[in-house]
Amino acid sequence: MNPAAVVTILIVLVIVLALVVYLLAIIVELRTITADLNVVNAAVVTLVRQTVPVNDVVTTINRQLDAGVDLLEGLLVKKAGMTDAIGLVEGLYPAAAPKSFRKQGRPKGSVPRIGEVYTRGTLILARLGREAPIAAGNPAGVAIRDVRYASASSRLLYPDPRRETGSSRDNLPRTPVIGRDSPHQYEVKEEAYKPRKRMSADAVAPGPPPVRAPTRGPGIFGAKADPTPPPAAEPEAPEDTSGRSSAMGLRPWER
Amino acid sequence: MIFWWIGNIVLLVVVLPVVVVLLKGVLTASKQIVPNIQAIITVASAAVKDLEPIPLLLTTQSYIIKTVETVANYGGSLDVILDDA
């Protein structure tokens, strides 16, 4: 046989062998991929099956919530007016006014800045009871309670039997005025605006701590008691009869 | 005869390396697909578990309907109690 033909056959065999080896490896990998994709496919089918009713349920929930929002917005506009309603919503929820009152025909223009003047609680109570100062300018009329004398007017609603005897709050003296310009000037003591007095050193000089006398006999292990007699008690300081003393000195009313 | 030998050299030097390189590239690409699919399986399994409470949306829907009904009743009462602007 021609040697060139032999070499050609060998080279072709090597090529075919390489093809077989690599293609077998590729087949194995593709089988693995197919098996994994079957698992993924099952999971995706489950996902699709579980999410089928989500769209309808969420749509229904949004429709119900929109209905509730429209209802509340309509009630607020009806009771407070469009201008105050927009200001109230903007005060409670900043930047929410442009998205609100669409179905009520929200007018274009500046939003009244109610939230910068009144607190949130006042805003909430503003249109509920018309008792807050914000309701003073309500086009429906004046507020139920007098804005300036609200506490006095409510107090008149209840009987006050002590008013005639003089012990009522109306008959009590007013809170005293304090300060430099007060009508009643109190006595100014010399020690005012000065450091507080302290007791003299000999009156409160601490001596050595007293030694306790032994109160028991020898211990159970036979230790003898200290034969030295206890020191004599120190003479007590003369009792101060002018007043009770403390670490800081006499109290102001005892000086 | 010379051309035959030239053909053999071309087969050995050009065709065989090209075939090997191409097959090796296909094998490498197919091996890289497997870990990605494993990751997809993990994510899909987690997503299935996350979507298990979806039936509770029906409960949420019923609660929201009841809440809106209550708000509607309360709004009707407020409409009667409060004066209009």
mmCIF file of C-alpha atoms in Angstrom:
data_model
loop_
_atom_site.group_PDB
_atom_site.id
_atom_site.type_symbol
_atom_site.label_atom_id
_atom_site.label_comp_id
_atom_site.label_asym_id
_atom_site.label_seq_id
_atom_site.Cartn_x
_atom_site.Cartn_y
_atom_site.Cartn_z
ATOM 1 C CA MET A 1 0.000 0.000 0.000
ATOM 2 C CA ASN A 2 1.077 3.428 -0.694
ATOM 3 C CA PRO A 3 2.552 4.979 2.464
ATOM 4 C CA ALA A 4 0.759 8.206 1.742
ATOM 5 C CA ALA A 5 -2.559 6.387 1.850
ATOM 6 C CA VAL A 6 -1.637 4.788 5.160
ATOM 7 C CA VAL A 7 -0.820 8.168 6.648
ATOM 8 C CA THR A 8 -4.077 9.582 5.337
ATOM 9 C CA ILE A 9 -6.057 6.784 6.914
ATOM 10 C CA LEU A 10 -4.309 7.276 10.240
ATOM 11 C CA ILE A 11 -4.961 10.979 10.242
ATOM 12 C CA VAL A 12 -8.621 10.461 9.444
ATOM 13 C CA LEU A 13 -8.873 7.915 12.232
ATOM 14 C CA VAL A 14 -7.391 10.408 14.681
ATOM 15 C CA ILE A 15 -9.872 13.034 13.577
ATOM 16 C CA VAL A 16 -12.780 10.639 13.924
ATOM 17 C CA LEU A 17 -11.536 9.582 17.332
ATOM 18 C CA ALA A 18 -11.378 13.203 18.482
ATOM 19 C CA LEU A 19 -14.879 13.771 17.153
ATOM 20 C CA VAL A 20 -16.212 10.775 19.016
ATOM 21 C CA VAL A 21 -14.623 11.722 22.311
ATOM 22 C CA TYR A 22 -15.756 15.319 22.305
ATOM 23 C CA LEU A 23 -19.223 14.577 20.954
ATOM 24 C CA LEU A 24 -19.794 11.985 23.655
ATOM 25 C CA ALA A 25 -18.822 14.492 26.311
ATOM 26 C CA ILE A 26 -21.151 17.042 24.760
ATOM 27 C CA ILE A 27 -23.989 14.525 24.700
ATOM 28 C CA VAL A 28 -23.529 13.824 28.385
ATOM 29 C CA GLU A 29 -23.643 17.518 29.217
ATOM 30 C CA LEU A 30 -26.725 18.062 27.082
ATOM 31 C CA ARG A 31 -28.506 15.231 28.844
ATOM 32 C CA THR A 32 -27.712 16.830 32.175
ATOM 33 C CA ILE A 33 -29.050 20.129 30.878
ATOM 34 C CA THR A 34 -32.234 18.479 29.696
ATOM 35 C CA ALA A 35 -32.848 16.875 33.055
ATOM 36 C CA ASP A 36 -32.301 20.170 34.874
ATOM 37 C CA LEU A 37 -34.566 22.002 32.469
ATOM 38 C CA ASN A 38 -37.315 19.505 33.184
ATOM 39 C CA VAL A 39 -37.069 20.418 36.857
ATOM 40 C CA VAL A 40 -37.144 24.117 36.006
ATOM 41 C CA ASN A 41 -40.110 23.593 33.746
ATOM 42 C CA ALA A 42 -42.056 21.914 36.522
ATOM 43 C CA ALA A 43 -41.284 24.764 38.891
ATOM 44 C CA VAL A 44 -42.321 27.362 36.329
ATOM 45 C CA VAL A 45 -45.582 25.544 35.710
ATOM 46 C CA THR A 46 -46.228 25.636 39.429
ATOM 47 C CA LEU A 47 -45.450 29.335 39.480
ATOM 48 C CA VAL A 48 -47.838 30.036 36.659
ATOM 49 C CA ARG A 49 -50.550 27.982 38.295
ATOM 50 C CA GLN A 50 -50.138 29.811 41.590
ATOM 51 C CA THR A 51 -50.122 33.276 40.068
ATOM 52 C CA VAL A 52 -53.180 32.824 37.890
ATOM 53 C CA PRO A 53 -55.684 34.334 40.368
ATOM 54 C CA VAL A 54 -53.363 37.109 41.506
ATOM 55 C CA ASN A 55 -54.306 39.517 38.763
ATOM 56 C CA ASP A 56 -58.031 39.318 39.388
ATOM 57 C CA VAL A 57 -57.650 39.497 43.168
ATOM 58 C CA VAL A 58 -55.312 42.467 43.089
ATOM 59 C CA THR A 59 -57.521 44.231 40.572
ATOM 60 C CA THR A 60 -60.524 43.717 42.826
ATOM 61 C CA ILE A 61 -58.589 44.945 45.857
ATOM 62 C CA ASN A 62 -57.481 48.071 44.004
ATOM 63 C CA ARG A 63 -61.024 48.706 42.834
ATOM 64 C CA GLN A 64 -62.337 48.422 46.373
ATOM 65 C CA LEU A 65 -59.624 50.693 47.739
ATOM 66 C CA ASP A 66 -60.269 53.235 44.994
ATOM 67 C CA ALA A 67 -63.939 53.196 45.880
ATOM 68 C CA GLY A 68 -63.093 53.812 49.530
ATOM 69 C CA VAL A 69 -60.724 56.639 48.640
ATOM 70 C CA ASP A 70 -63.304 58.240 46.373
ATOM 71 C CA LEU A 71 -65.886 57.966 49.096
ATOM 72 C CA LEU A 72 -63.684 59.599 51.723
ATOM 73 C CA GLU A 73 -62.475 62.295 49.346
ATOM 74 C CA GLY A 74 -66.014 63.088 48.321
ATOM 75 C CA LEU A 75 -67.090 63.307 51.945
ATOM 76 C CA LEU A 76 -64.152 65.566 52.775
ATOM 77 C CA VAL A 77 -64.862 67.841 49.826
ATOM 78 C CA LYS A 78 -68.528 67.966 50.757
ATOM 79 C CA LYS A 79 -67.850 68.855 54.363
ATOM 80 C CA ALA A 80 -64.765 71.039 54.135
ATOM 81 C CA GLY A 81 -64.855 72.418 50.653
ATOM 82 C CA MET A 82 -62.420 71.739 47.884
ATOM 83 C CA THR A 83 -59.841 74.338 48.926
ATOM 84 C CA ASP A 84 -59.630 73.320 52.561
ATOM 85 C CA ALA A 85 -59.791 69.645 51.645
ATOM 86 C CA ILE A 86 -56.767 69.966 49.395
ATOM 87 C CA GLY A 87 -54.918 71.894 52.058
ATOM 88 C CA LEU A 88 -55.857 69.337 54.690
ATOM 89 C CA VAL A 89 -54.648 66.410 52.603
ATOM 90 C CA GLU A 90 -51.460 68.254 51.708
ATOM 91 C CA GLY A 91 -50.875 69.031 55.377
ATOM 92 C CA LEU A 92 -51.390 65.453 56.488
ATOM 93 C CA TYR A 93 -49.632 63.774 53.595
ATOM 94 C CA PRO A 94 -47.137 66.074 51.903
ATOM 95 C CA ALA A 95 -47.037 65.904 48.098
ATOM 96 C CA ALA A 96 -50.267 63.886 48.050
ATOM 97 C CA ALA A 97 -52.502 66.701 46.892
ATOM 98 C CA PRO A 98 -51.656 66.454 43.165
ATOM 99 C CA LYS A 99 -52.766 62.833 43.187
ATOM 100 C CA SER A 100 -55.939 63.428 45.129
ATOM 101 C CA PHE A 101 -59.443 64.626 44.302
ATOM 102 C CA ARG A 102 -59.237 63.708 40.640
ATOM 103 C CA LYS A 103 -62.790 62.526 40.468
ATOM 104 C CA GLN A 104 -63.961 65.528 42.434
ATOM 105 C CA GLY A 105 -62.559 67.923 39.883
ATOM 106 C CA ARG A 106 -59.491 69.207 41.618
ATOM 107 C CA PRO A 107 -58.908 72.811 40.568
ATOM 108 C CA LYS A 108 -55.509 73.859 39.352
ATOM 109 C CA GLY A 109 -53.671 76.335 41.489
ATOM 110 C CA SER A 110 -51.698 76.710 44.648
ATOM 111 C CA VAL A 111 -52.477 74.512 47.611
ATOM 112 C CA PRO A 112 -53.286 76.332 50.860
ATOM 113 C CA ARG A 113 -50.463 75.623 53.260
ATOM 114 C CA ILE A 114 -52.556 74.595 56.201
ATOM 115 C CA GLY A 115 -49.957 72.174 57.492
ATOM 116 C CA GLU A 116 -47.420 74.932 58.088
ATOM 117 C CA VAL A 117 -49.676 76.756 60.525
ATOM 118 C CA TYR A 118 -51.551 74.054 62.394
ATOM 119 C CA THR A 119 -50.438 70.776 63.865
ATOM 120 C CA ARG A 120 -51.625 67.476 62.527
ATOM 121 C CA GLY A 121 -53.999 66.962 65.443
ATOM 122 C CA THR A 122 -55.552 70.333 64.830
ATOM 123 C CA LEU A 123 -55.955 69.496 61.192
ATOM 124 C CA ILE A 124 -57.680 66.257 62.039
ATOM 125 C CA LEU A 125 -60.009 67.914 64.486
ATOM 126 C CA ALA A 126 -60.499 70.895 62.266
ATOM 127 C CA ARG A 127 -63.357 69.605 60.202
ATOM 128 C CA LEU A 128 -64.614 66.960 62.578
ATOM 129 C CA GLY A 129 -65.881 69.134 65.378
ATOM 130 C CA ARG A 130 -65.328 72.643 64.092
ATOM 131 C CA GLU A 131 -63.874 73.393 67.505
ATOM 132 C CA ALA A 132 -60.390 74.268 66.460
ATOM 133 C CA PRO A 133 -59.380 77.821 65.573
ATOM 134 C CA ILE A 134 -59.020 76.774 61.981
ATOM 135 C CA ALA A 135 -62.770 76.496 61.788
ATOM 136 C CA ALA A 136 -63.286 80.141 62.685
ATOM 137 C CA GLY A 137 -63.461 81.043 59.051
ATOM 138 C CA ASN A 138 -65.767 78.237 58.061
ATOM 139 C CA PRO A 139 -68.264 79.480 55.496
ATOM 140 C CA ALA A 140 -70.939 77.426 57.257
ATOM 141 C CA GLY A 141 -70.824 79.775 60.199
ATOM 142 C CA VAL A 142 -68.993 80.507 63.369
ATOM 143 C CA ALA A 143 -67.453 77.799 65.460
ATOM 144 C CA ILE A 144 -69.522 76.031 68.060
ATOM 145 C CA ARG A 145 -67.379 77.261 70.916
ATOM 146 C CA ASP A 146 -66.100 80.748 71.316
ATOM 147 C CA VAL A 147 -62.615 80.817 69.929
ATOM 148 C CA ARG A 148 -61.239 83.380 72.378
ATOM 149 C CA TYR A 149 -63.049 82.278 75.530
ATOM 150 C CA ALA A 150 -63.437 78.609 74.886
ATOM 151 C CA SER A 151 -62.466 77.450 78.379
ATOM 152 C CA ALA A 152 -64.633 80.054 80.133
ATOM 153 C CA SER A 153 -67.671 79.270 78.033
ATOM 154 C CA SER A 154 -67.360 75.569 78.690
ATOM 155 C CA ARG A 155 -66.979 76.228 82.410
ATOM 156 C CA LEU A 156 -70.295 78.051 82.450
ATOM 157 C CA LEU A 157 -72.019 74.880 81.376
ATOM 158 C CA TYR A 158 -71.486 73.317 84.791
ATOM 159 C CA PRO A 159 -72.860 74.539 88.145
ATOM 160 C CA ASP A 160 -70.422 76.086 90.575
ATOM 161 C CA PRO A 161 -71.995 76.139 94.034
ATOM 162 C CA ARG A 162 -68.843 77.554 95.608
ATOM 163 C CA ARG A 163 -69.015 80.695 93.578
ATOM 164 C CA GLU A 164 -71.205 82.419 96.166
ATOM 165 C CA THR A 165 -69.047 81.413 99.133
ATOM 166 C CA GLY A 166 -65.900 82.869 97.759
ATOM 167 C CA SER A 167 -63.937 79.662 97.405
ATOM 168 C CA SER A 168 -64.585 79.350 93.718
ATOM 169 C CA ARG A 169 -61.746 79.627 91.318
ATOM 170 C CA ASP A 170 -63.115 82.927 90.090
ATOM 171 C CA ASN A 171 -62.792 84.430 93.553
ATOM 172 C CA LEU A 172 -59.324 83.191 94.308
ATOM 173 C CA PRO A 173 -56.439 85.606 93.930
ATOM 174 C CA ARG A 174 -54.570 85.411 90.731
ATOM 175 C CA THR A 175 -51.164 83.924 90.467
ATOM 176 C CA PRO A 176 -48.680 86.364 91.994
ATOM 177 C CA VAL A 177 -46.475 88.273 89.657
ATOM 178 C CA ILE A 178 -42.811 87.605 90.272
ATOM 179 C CA GLY A 179 -39.736 89.424 89.125
ATOM 180 C CA ARG A 180 -38.099 92.781 89.733
ATOM 181 C CA ASP A 181 -41.149 94.716 88.624
ATOM 182 C CA SER A 182 -43.684 92.699 90.575
ATOM 183 C CA PRO A 183 -46.183 94.784 92.598
ATOM 184 C CA HIS A 184 -45.298 92.947 95.802
ATOM 185 C CA GLN A 185 -41.607 93.050 96.599
ATOM 186 C CA TYR A 186 -40.477 90.398 99.009
ATOM 187 C CA GLU A 187 -37.787 90.910 101.625
ATOM 188 C CA VAL A 188 -34.322 90.406 100.302
ATOM 189 C CA LYS A 189 -31.959 88.882 102.832
ATOM 190 C CA GLU A 190 -28.339 89.736 103.077
ATOM 191 C CA GLU A 191 -27.228 86.272 102.198
ATOM 192 C CA ALA A 192 -29.152 86.339 98.995
ATOM 193 C CA TYR A 193 -27.069 85.700 95.918
ATOM 194 C CA LYS A 194 -24.192 84.508 98.125
ATOM 195 C CA PRO A 195 -22.828 81.073 98.838
ATOM 196 C CA ARG A 196 -24.687 79.210 101.521
ATOM 197 C CA LYS A 197 -23.261 79.383 104.999
ATOM 198 C CA ARG A 198 -21.543 76.353 106.340
ATOM 199 C CA MET A 199 -21.174 75.242 109.924
ATOM 200 C CA SER A 200 -17.950 76.036 111.775
ATOM 201 C CA ALA A 201 -15.170 73.564 111.556
ATOM 202 C CA ASP A 202 -15.125 72.659 115.281
ATOM 203 C CA ALA A 203 -18.813 71.874 115.291
ATOM 204 C CA VAL A 204 -18.578 69.316 112.581
ATOM 205 C CA ALA A 205 -14.898 68.348 112.843
ATOM 206 C CA PRO A 206 -14.785 64.605 112.493
ATOM 207 C CA GLY A 207 -12.735 62.864 115.144
ATOM 208 C CA PRO A 208 -11.223 59.443 115.011
ATOM 209 C CA PRO A 209 -13.779 56.734 114.557
ATOM 210 C CA PRO A 210 -14.857 55.196 117.869
ATOM 211 C CA VAL A 211 -13.605 51.737 118.674
ATOM 212 C CA ARG A 212 -16.249 49.221 119.443
ATOM 213 C CA ALA A 213 -15.888 47.372 122.719
ATOM 214 C CA PRO A 214 -15.796 43.606 122.442
ATOM 215 C CA THR A 215 -19.212 42.243 123.122
ATOM 216 C CA ARG A 216 -18.307 38.554 123.256
ATOM 217 C CA GLY A 217 -15.881 36.454 125.184
ATOM 218 C CA PRO A 218 -13.142 34.350 123.721
ATOM 219 C CA GLY A 219 -13.871 32.872 120.396
ATOM 220 C CA ILE A 220 -14.610 29.257 119.829
ATOM 221 C CA PHE A 221 -11.000 28.714 118.824
ATOM 222 C CA GLY A 222 -9.726 29.905 122.169
ATOM 223 C CA ALA A 223 -8.644 33.337 121.094
ATOM 224 C CA LYS A 224 -8.516 35.683 123.986
ATOM 225 C CA ALA A 225 -10.310 38.914 124.028
ATOM 226 C CA ASP A 226 -8.335 42.082 123.741
ATOM 227 C CA PRO A 227 -7.340 42.956 127.321
ATOM 228 C CA THR A 228 -6.979 46.634 126.522
ATOM 229 C CA PRO A 229 -9.955 48.530 127.799
ATOM 230 C CA PRO A 230 -11.974 50.450 125.322
ATOM 231 C CA PRO A 231 -11.107 54.103 125.025
ATOM 232 C CA ALA A 232 -13.159 56.519 126.982
ATOM 233 C CA ALA A 233 -16.033 58.011 125.166
ATOM 234 C CA GLU A 234 -15.344 61.421 123.834
ATOM 235 C CA PRO A 235 -17.233 64.250 125.421
ATOM 236 C CA GLU A 236 -20.250 64.995 123.380
ATOM 237 C CA ALA A 237 -20.534 68.317 121.680
ATOM 238 C CA PRO A 238 -22.982 70.704 123.280
ATOM 239 C CA GLU A 239 -26.364 70.152 121.818
ATOM 240 C CA ASP A 240 -27.518 72.887 119.580
ATOM 241 C CA THR A 241 -30.913 73.893 120.791
ATOM 242 C CA SER A 242 -31.413 76.664 118.306
ATOM 243 C CA GLY A 243 -32.452 74.331 115.541
ATOM 244 C CA ARG A 244 -31.718 71.132 113.694
ATOM 245 C CA SER A 245 -28.368 71.016 112.052
ATOM 246 C CA SER A 246 -27.541 69.291 108.884
ATOM 247 C CA ALA A 247 -24.448 68.803 106.841
ATOM 248 C CA MET A 248 -25.172 71.982 104.975
ATOM 249 C CA GLY A 249 -25.880 74.038 108.107
ATOM 250 C CA LEU A 250 -28.963 75.397 109.651
ATOM 251 C CA ARG A 251 -32.111 75.575 107.631
ATOM 252 C CA PRO A 252 -33.086 79.103 106.574
ATOM 253 C CA TRP A 253 -36.026 79.367 108.915
ATOM 254 C CA GLU A 254 -33.939 78.194 111.888
ATOM 255 C CA ARG A 255 -31.207 80.830 111.630
ATOM 256 C CA MET B 1 2.234 11.767 -4.945
ATOM 257 C CA ILE B 2 3.645 15.001 -3.630
ATOM 258 C CA PHE B 3 0.202 16.520 -3.514
ATOM 259 C CA TRP B 4 -1.033 13.566 -1.455
ATOM 260 C CA TRP B 5 1.672 14.147 1.099
ATOM 261 C CA ILE B 6 0.832 17.835 1.107
ATOM 262 C CA GLY B 7 -2.785 16.900 1.740
ATOM 263 C CA ASN B 8 -1.777 14.684 4.631
ATOM 264 C CA ILE B 9 0.246 17.486 6.171
ATOM 265 C CA VAL B 10 -2.677 19.873 5.800
ATOM 266 C CA LEU B 11 -4.953 17.330 7.475
ATOM 267 C CA LEU B 12 -2.569 16.869 10.332
ATOM 268 C CA VAL B 13 -1.595 20.478 10.873
ATOM 269 C CA VAL B 14 -4.782 22.374 10.029
ATOM 270 C CA VAL B 15 -7.894 20.196 9.988
ATOM 271 C CA LEU B 16 -7.230 18.168 13.085
ATOM 272 C CA PRO B 17 -6.415 21.158 15.352
ATOM 273 C CA VAL B 18 -9.414 23.074 14.022
ATOM 274 C CA VAL B 19 -11.744 20.159 14.733
ATOM 275 C CA VAL B 20 -10.322 19.715 18.206
ATOM 276 C CA VAL B 21 -10.577 23.404 19.044
ATOM 277 C CA LEU B 22 -14.158 23.641 17.830
ATOM 278 C CA LEU B 23 -15.293 20.572 19.732
ATOM 279 C CA LYS B 24 -13.526 21.721 22.842
ATOM 280 C CA GLY B 25 -15.283 25.080 22.633
ATOM 281 C CA VAL B 26 -18.708 23.423 22.311
ATOM 282 C CA LEU B 27 -17.971 21.200 25.259
ATOM 283 C CA THR B 28 -16.843 24.108 27.390
ATOM 284 C CA ALA B 29 -19.981 26.076 26.540
ATOM 285 C CA SER B 30 -22.250 23.179 27.379
ATOM 286 C CA LYS B 31 -20.460 22.677 30.686
ATOM 287 C CA GLN B 32 -21.017 26.322 31.556
ATOM 288 C CA ILE B 33 -24.763 25.953 31.042
ATOM 289 C CA VAL B 34 -25.155 23.394 33.798
ATOM 290 C CA PRO B 35 -24.322 25.610 36.814
ATOM 291 C CA ASN B 36 -26.570 28.323 35.468
ATOM 292 C CA ILE B 37 -29.454 25.907 35.254
ATOM 293 C CA GLN B 38 -28.719 24.742 38.779
ATOM 294 C CA ALA B 39 -28.993 28.346 39.928
ATOM 295 C CA ILE B 40 -32.284 28.708 38.064
ATOM 296 C CA ILE B 41 -33.594 25.629 39.811
ATOM 297 C CA THR B 42 -32.714 27.090 43.197
ATOM 298 C CA VAL B 43 -34.425 30.382 42.383
ATOM 299 C CA ALA B 44 -37.494 28.709 40.988
ATOM 300 C CA SER B 45 -37.846 26.550 44.072
ATOM 301 C CA ALA B 46 -37.549 29.608 46.304
ATOM 302 C CA ALA B 47 -40.096 31.464 44.184
ATOM 303 C CA VAL B 48 -42.533 28.606 44.501
ATOM 304 C CA LYS B 49 -42.171 28.733 48.268
ATOM 305 C CA ASP B 50 -42.602 32.511 48.262
ATOM 306 C CA LEU B 51 -45.788 32.272 46.273
ATOM 307 C CA GLU B 52 -47.368 29.726 48.568
ATOM 308 C CA PRO B 53 -49.237 32.402 50.619
ATOM 309 C CA ILE B 54 -50.889 33.798 47.502
ATOM 310 C CA PRO B 55 -54.211 32.198 48.431
ATOM 311 C CA LEU B 56 -54.201 34.494 51.457
ATOM 312 C CA LEU B 57 -54.878 37.323 49.033
ATOM 313 C CA LEU B 58 -58.436 36.095 48.956
ATOM 314 C CA THR B 59 -58.631 36.681 52.703
ATOM 315 C CA THR B 60 -57.121 40.122 52.223
ATOM 316 C CA GLN B 61 -59.679 40.839 49.560
ATOM 317 C CA SER B 62 -62.549 39.896 51.835
ATOM 318 C CA TYR B 63 -61.130 42.017 54.653
ATOM 319 C CA ILE B 64 -60.739 45.002 52.366
ATOM 320 C CA ILE B 65 -64.292 44.657 51.154
ATOM 321 C CA LYS B 66 -65.518 44.600 54.750
ATOM 322 C CA THR B 67 -63.311 47.556 55.641
ATOM 323 C CA VAL B 68 -64.581 49.629 52.749
ATOM 324 C CA GLU B 69 -68.145 48.764 53.694
ATOM 325 C CA THR B 70 -67.469 49.889 57.252
ATOM 326 C CA VAL B 71 -65.856 53.085 56.011
ATOM 327 C CA ALA B 72 -68.868 53.682 53.789
ATOM 328 C CA ASN B 73 -71.229 53.266 56.723
ATOM 329 C CA TYR B 74 -69.078 55.553 58.860
ATOM 330 C CA GLY B 75 -68.938 58.115 56.075
ATOM 331 C CA GLY B 76 -72.691 58.002 55.789
ATOM 332 C CA SER B 77 -73.000 58.693 59.485
ATOM 333 C CA LEU B 78 -70.510 61.550 59.248
ATOM 334 C CA ASP B 79 -72.421 62.923 56.313
ATOM 335 C CA VAL B 80 -75.498 63.096 58.487
ATOM 336 C CA ILE B 81 -73.759 64.423 61.595
ATOM 337 C CA LEU B 82 -71.537 67.107 60.119
ATOM 338 C CA ASP B 83 -72.670 70.162 58.281
ATOM 339 C CA ASP B 84 -71.717 70.694 54.695
ATOM 340 C CA ALA B 85 -69.219 73.321 53.741
#
